[in-house]
CSV table of C-alpha atoms in Angstrom, one decimal:
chain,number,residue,atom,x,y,z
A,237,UNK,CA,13.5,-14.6,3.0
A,238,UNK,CA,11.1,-12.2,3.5
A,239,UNK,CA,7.3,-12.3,2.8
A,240,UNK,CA,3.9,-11.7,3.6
A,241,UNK,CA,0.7,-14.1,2.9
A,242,UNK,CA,-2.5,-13.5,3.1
A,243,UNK,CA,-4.4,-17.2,3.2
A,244,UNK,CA,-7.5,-16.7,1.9
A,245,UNK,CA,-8.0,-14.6,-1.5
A,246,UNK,CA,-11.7,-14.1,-0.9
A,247,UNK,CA,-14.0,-14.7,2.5
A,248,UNK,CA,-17.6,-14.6,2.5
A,249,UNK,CA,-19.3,-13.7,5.7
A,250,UNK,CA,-22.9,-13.0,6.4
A,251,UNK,CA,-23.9,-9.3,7.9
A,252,UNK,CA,-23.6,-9.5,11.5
A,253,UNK,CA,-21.2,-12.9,11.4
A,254,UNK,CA,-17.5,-12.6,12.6
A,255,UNK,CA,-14.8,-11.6,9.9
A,256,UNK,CA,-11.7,-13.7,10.3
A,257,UNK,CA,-9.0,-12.5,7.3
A,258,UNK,CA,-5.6,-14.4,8.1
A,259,UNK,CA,-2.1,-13.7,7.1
A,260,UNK,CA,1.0,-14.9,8.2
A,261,UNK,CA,4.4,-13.5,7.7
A,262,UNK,CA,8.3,-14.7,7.2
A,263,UNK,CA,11.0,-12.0,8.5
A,264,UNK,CA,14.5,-12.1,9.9
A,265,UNK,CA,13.7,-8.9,12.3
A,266,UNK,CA,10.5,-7.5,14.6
A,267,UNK,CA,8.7,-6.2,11.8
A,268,UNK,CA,6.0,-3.6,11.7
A,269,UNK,CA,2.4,-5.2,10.8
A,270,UNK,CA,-0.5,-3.0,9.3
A,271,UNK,CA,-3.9,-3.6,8.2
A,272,UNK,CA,-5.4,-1.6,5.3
A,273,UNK,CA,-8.5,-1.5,3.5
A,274,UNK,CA,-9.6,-0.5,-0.2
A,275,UNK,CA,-13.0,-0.1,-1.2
A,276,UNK,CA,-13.6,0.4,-5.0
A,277,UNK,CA,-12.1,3.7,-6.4
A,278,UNK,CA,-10.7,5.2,-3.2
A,279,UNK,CA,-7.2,4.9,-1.7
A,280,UNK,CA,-5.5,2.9,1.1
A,281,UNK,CA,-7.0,3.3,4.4
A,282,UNK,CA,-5.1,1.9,7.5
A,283,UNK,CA,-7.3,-0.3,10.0
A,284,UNK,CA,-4.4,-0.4,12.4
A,285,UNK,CA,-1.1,-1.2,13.5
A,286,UNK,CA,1.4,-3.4,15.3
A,287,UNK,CA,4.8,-1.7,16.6
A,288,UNK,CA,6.0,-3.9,19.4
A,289,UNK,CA,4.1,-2.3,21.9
A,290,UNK,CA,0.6,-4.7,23.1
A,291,UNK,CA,0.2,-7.5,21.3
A,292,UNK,CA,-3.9,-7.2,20.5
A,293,UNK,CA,-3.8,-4.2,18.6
A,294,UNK,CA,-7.5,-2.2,18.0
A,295,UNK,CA,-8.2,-0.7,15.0
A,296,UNK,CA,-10.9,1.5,13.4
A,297,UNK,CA,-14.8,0.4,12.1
A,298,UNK,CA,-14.7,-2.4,15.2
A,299,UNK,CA,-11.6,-4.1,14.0
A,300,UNK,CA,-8.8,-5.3,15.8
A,301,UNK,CA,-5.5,-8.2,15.2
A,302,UNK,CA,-3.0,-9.9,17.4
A,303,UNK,CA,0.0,-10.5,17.0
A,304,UNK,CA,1.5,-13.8,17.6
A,305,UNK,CA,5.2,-14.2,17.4
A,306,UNK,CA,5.3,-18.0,17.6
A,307,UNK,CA,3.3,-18.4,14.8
A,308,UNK,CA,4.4,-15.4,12.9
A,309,UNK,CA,0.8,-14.6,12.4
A,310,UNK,CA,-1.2,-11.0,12.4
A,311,UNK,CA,-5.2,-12.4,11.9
A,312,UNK,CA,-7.4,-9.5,11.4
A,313,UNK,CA,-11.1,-10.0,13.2
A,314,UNK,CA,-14.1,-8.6,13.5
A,315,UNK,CA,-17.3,-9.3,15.8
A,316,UNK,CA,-19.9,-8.5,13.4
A,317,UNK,CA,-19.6,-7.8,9.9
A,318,UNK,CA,-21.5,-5.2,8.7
A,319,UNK,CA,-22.4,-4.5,4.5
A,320,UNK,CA,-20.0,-1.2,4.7
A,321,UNK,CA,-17.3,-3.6,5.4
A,322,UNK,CA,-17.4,-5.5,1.8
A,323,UNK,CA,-13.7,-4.3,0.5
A,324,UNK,CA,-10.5,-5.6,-0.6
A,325,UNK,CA,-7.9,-5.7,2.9
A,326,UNK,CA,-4.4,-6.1,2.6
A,327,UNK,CA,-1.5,-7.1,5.1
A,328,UNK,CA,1.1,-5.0,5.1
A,329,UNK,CA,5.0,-5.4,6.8
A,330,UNK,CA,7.7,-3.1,7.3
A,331,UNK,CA,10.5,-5.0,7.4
A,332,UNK,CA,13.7,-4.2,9.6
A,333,UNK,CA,16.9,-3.4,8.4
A,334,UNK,CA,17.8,-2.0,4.9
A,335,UNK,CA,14.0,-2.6,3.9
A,336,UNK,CA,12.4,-0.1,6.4
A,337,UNK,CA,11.1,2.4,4.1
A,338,UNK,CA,9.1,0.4,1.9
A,339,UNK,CA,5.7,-1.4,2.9
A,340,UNK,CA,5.5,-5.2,1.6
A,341,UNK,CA,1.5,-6.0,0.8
A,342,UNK,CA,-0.3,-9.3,0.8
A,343,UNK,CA,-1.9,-10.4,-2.1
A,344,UNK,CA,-4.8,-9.0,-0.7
A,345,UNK,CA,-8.3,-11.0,0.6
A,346,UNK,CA,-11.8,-9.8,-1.0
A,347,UNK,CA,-14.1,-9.4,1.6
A,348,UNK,CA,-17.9,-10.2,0.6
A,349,UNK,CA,-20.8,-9.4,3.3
A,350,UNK,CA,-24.1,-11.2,2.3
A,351,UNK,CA,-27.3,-9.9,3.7
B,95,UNK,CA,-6.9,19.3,4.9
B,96,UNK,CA,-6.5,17.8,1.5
B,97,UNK,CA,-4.9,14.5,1.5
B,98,UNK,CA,-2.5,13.3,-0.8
B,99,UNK,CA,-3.8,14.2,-4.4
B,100,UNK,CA,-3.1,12.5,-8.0
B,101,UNK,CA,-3.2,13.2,-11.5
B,102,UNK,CA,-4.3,12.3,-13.7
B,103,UNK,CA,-7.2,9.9,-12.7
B,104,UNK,CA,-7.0,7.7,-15.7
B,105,UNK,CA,-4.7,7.4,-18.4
B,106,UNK,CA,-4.2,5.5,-21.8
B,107,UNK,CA,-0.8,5.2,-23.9
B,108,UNK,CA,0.2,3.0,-26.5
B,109,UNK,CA,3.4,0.6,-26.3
B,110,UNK,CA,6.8,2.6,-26.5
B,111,UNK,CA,5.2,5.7,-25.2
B,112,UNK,CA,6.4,7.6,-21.8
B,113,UNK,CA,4.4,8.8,-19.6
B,114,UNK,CA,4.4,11.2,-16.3
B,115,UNK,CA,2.6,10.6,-13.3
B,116,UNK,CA,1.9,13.3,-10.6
B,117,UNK,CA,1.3,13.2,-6.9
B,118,UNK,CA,0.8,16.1,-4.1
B,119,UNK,CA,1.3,15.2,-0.6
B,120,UNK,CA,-0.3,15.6,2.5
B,121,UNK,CA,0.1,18.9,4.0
B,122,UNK,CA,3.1,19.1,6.7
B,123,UNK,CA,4.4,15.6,4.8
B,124,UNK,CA,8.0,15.4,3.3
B,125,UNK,CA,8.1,12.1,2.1
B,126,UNK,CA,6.8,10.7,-1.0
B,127,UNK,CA,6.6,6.7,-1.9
B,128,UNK,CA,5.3,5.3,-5.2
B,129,UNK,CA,3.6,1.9,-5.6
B,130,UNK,CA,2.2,-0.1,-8.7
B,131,UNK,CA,-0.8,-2.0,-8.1
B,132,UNK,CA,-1.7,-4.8,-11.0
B,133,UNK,CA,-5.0,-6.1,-11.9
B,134,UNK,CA,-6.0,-8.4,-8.7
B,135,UNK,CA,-2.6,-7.9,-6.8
B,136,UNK,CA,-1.5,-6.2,-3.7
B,137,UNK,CA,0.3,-2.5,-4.7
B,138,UNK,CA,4.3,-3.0,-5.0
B,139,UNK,CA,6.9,-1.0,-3.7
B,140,UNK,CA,8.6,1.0,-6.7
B,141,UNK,CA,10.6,3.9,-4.8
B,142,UNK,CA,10.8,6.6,-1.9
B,143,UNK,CA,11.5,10.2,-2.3
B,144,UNK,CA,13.0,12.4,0.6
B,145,UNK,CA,15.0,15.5,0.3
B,146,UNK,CA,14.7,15.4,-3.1
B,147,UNK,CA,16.6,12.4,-3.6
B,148,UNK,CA,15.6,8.4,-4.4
B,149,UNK,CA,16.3,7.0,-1.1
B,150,UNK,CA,15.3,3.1,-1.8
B,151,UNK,CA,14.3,1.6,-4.8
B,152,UNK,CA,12.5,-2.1,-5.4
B,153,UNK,CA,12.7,-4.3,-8.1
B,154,UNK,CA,11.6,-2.0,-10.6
B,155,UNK,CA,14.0,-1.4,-13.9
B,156,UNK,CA,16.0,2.0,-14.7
B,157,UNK,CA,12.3,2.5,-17.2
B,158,UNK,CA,10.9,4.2,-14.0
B,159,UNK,CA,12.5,7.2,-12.6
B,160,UNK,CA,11.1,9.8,-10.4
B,161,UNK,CA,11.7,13.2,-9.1
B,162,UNK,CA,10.9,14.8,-5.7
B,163,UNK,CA,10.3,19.0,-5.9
B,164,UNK,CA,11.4,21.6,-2.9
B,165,UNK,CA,7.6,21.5,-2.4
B,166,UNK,CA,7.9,17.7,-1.8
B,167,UNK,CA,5.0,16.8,-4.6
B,168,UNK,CA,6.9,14.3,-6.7
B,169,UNK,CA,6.2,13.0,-10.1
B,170,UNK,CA,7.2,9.2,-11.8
B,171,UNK,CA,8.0,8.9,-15.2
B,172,UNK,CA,7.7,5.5,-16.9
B,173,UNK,CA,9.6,5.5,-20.3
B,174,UNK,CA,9.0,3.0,-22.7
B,175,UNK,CA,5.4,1.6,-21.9
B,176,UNK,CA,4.6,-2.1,-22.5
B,177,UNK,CA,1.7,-3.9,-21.7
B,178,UNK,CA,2.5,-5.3,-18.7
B,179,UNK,CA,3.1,-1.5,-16.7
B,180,UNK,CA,-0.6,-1.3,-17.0
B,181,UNK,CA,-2.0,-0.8,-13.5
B,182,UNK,CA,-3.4,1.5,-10.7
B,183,UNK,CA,0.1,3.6,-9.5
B,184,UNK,CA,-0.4,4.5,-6.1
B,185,UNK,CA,1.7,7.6,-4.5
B,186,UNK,CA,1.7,7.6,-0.5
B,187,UNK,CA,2.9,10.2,1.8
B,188,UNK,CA,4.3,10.7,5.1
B,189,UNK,CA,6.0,12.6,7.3
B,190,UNK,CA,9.9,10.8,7.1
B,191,UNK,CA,10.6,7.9,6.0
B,192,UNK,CA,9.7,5.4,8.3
B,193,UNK,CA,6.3,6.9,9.6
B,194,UNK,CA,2.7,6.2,8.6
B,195,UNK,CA,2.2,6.5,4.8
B,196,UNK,CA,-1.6,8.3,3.8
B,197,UNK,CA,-2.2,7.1,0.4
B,198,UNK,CA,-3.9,8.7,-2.7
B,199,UNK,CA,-6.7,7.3,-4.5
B,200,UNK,CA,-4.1,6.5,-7.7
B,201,UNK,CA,-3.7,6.9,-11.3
B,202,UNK,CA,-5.2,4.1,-13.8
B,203,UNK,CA,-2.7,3.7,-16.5
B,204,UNK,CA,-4.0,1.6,-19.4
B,205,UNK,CA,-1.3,0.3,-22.0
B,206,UNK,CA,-2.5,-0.5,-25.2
């Protein structure tokens, strides 16, 4: 079956920490992998994306996610967290095949930044 | 360059009402995808529009329908509200089907 999972449904990080939101994923085909971020009232931004081309993929805002085929993983990371960075972020696939129109989300991780 | 554009913002309806949903896309975009986000979820696929025509559907029951126009905005209709189709819908654009998809900033439907 397919599926995407995000691990974590809320991370806490201190301003100027490392941001580490994981999520793994279950597909029959090379899916497409995307990052996206929602801050409160405003719509979908994409972070970046994975389409078979390098593997560490670099995003906007200092982000960035590698893919890793072996462990069916895309793990979003940042250096240093910064306050403007406090959001909800999603995972998102496009799967091969008859599904390749649609975008599958996570449940989504709430990212908190502590001063 | 406006970017894709919903209305209305918020909305409330009472069980067994329909309701319509509207969505422009982004300039030089032809494709129009709708998504339902629930309270603390991550936004589901409901269906795509191209050429005017439903091109995939998700699990959603025959209560949603949709429509594409020749000037690609798109509107989804929901008949027979219940509770549980209260949530943010999300309409995303792009240019085909399989490209990058530039949402809007959604409609709040409230079911009481």
């Amino acid at each position: 079956a397919q599926s995407v999972t995000q691990l974590d449904s809320h991370v806490s990080v201190s301003e100027g920490t490392p941001v580490l939101l994981r999520c793994n994923y279950s597909s029959s085909y090379s899916p497409s992998l995307f990052w996206y971020v929602q801050h409160p009232n405003k719509g979908l931004q994409l972070l970046l994306k994975y389409t078979s081309a390098a593997t560490l993929v670099k995003g906007i805002n200092g982000f960035e996610a590698e893919f890793k085929k072996s462990e069916t993983s895309f793990h979003l990371t940042k250096p240093s967290a910064h306050m403007s960075d406090a959001a909800e972020y999603f995972c998102v696939v496009r799967f091969g095949a008859g599904s390749a129109r649609q975008l599958t989300f996570g449940s989504g991780t709430q990212l908190t930044v502590l001063p | 360059d406006a970017g894709v554009t919903q209305s209305p913002t918020h909305l409330i309806k009472t069980r067994g009402q329909q309701v319509t949903l509207r969505c422009s896309p982004k300039s030089g975009h032809d494709t129009v995808s709708w998504y339902q986000q629930a309270l603390g979820q991550g936004p589901q696929f409901i269906f795509q529009y191209y050429e005017e025509e439903e091109r995939q559907r998700g699990n959603f029951p025959d209560r949603f329908s949709g429509h594409q126009f020749p000037n690609y905005s798109s509107e989804l209709n929901v008949n027979a509200l219940l509770l549980g189709d209260s949530a943010l819908y999300l309409c995303a654009s792009s240019r085909g089907s399989y490209n990058e998809q530039f949402f809007g900033p959604g409609t709040r439907l409230t079911v009481l």
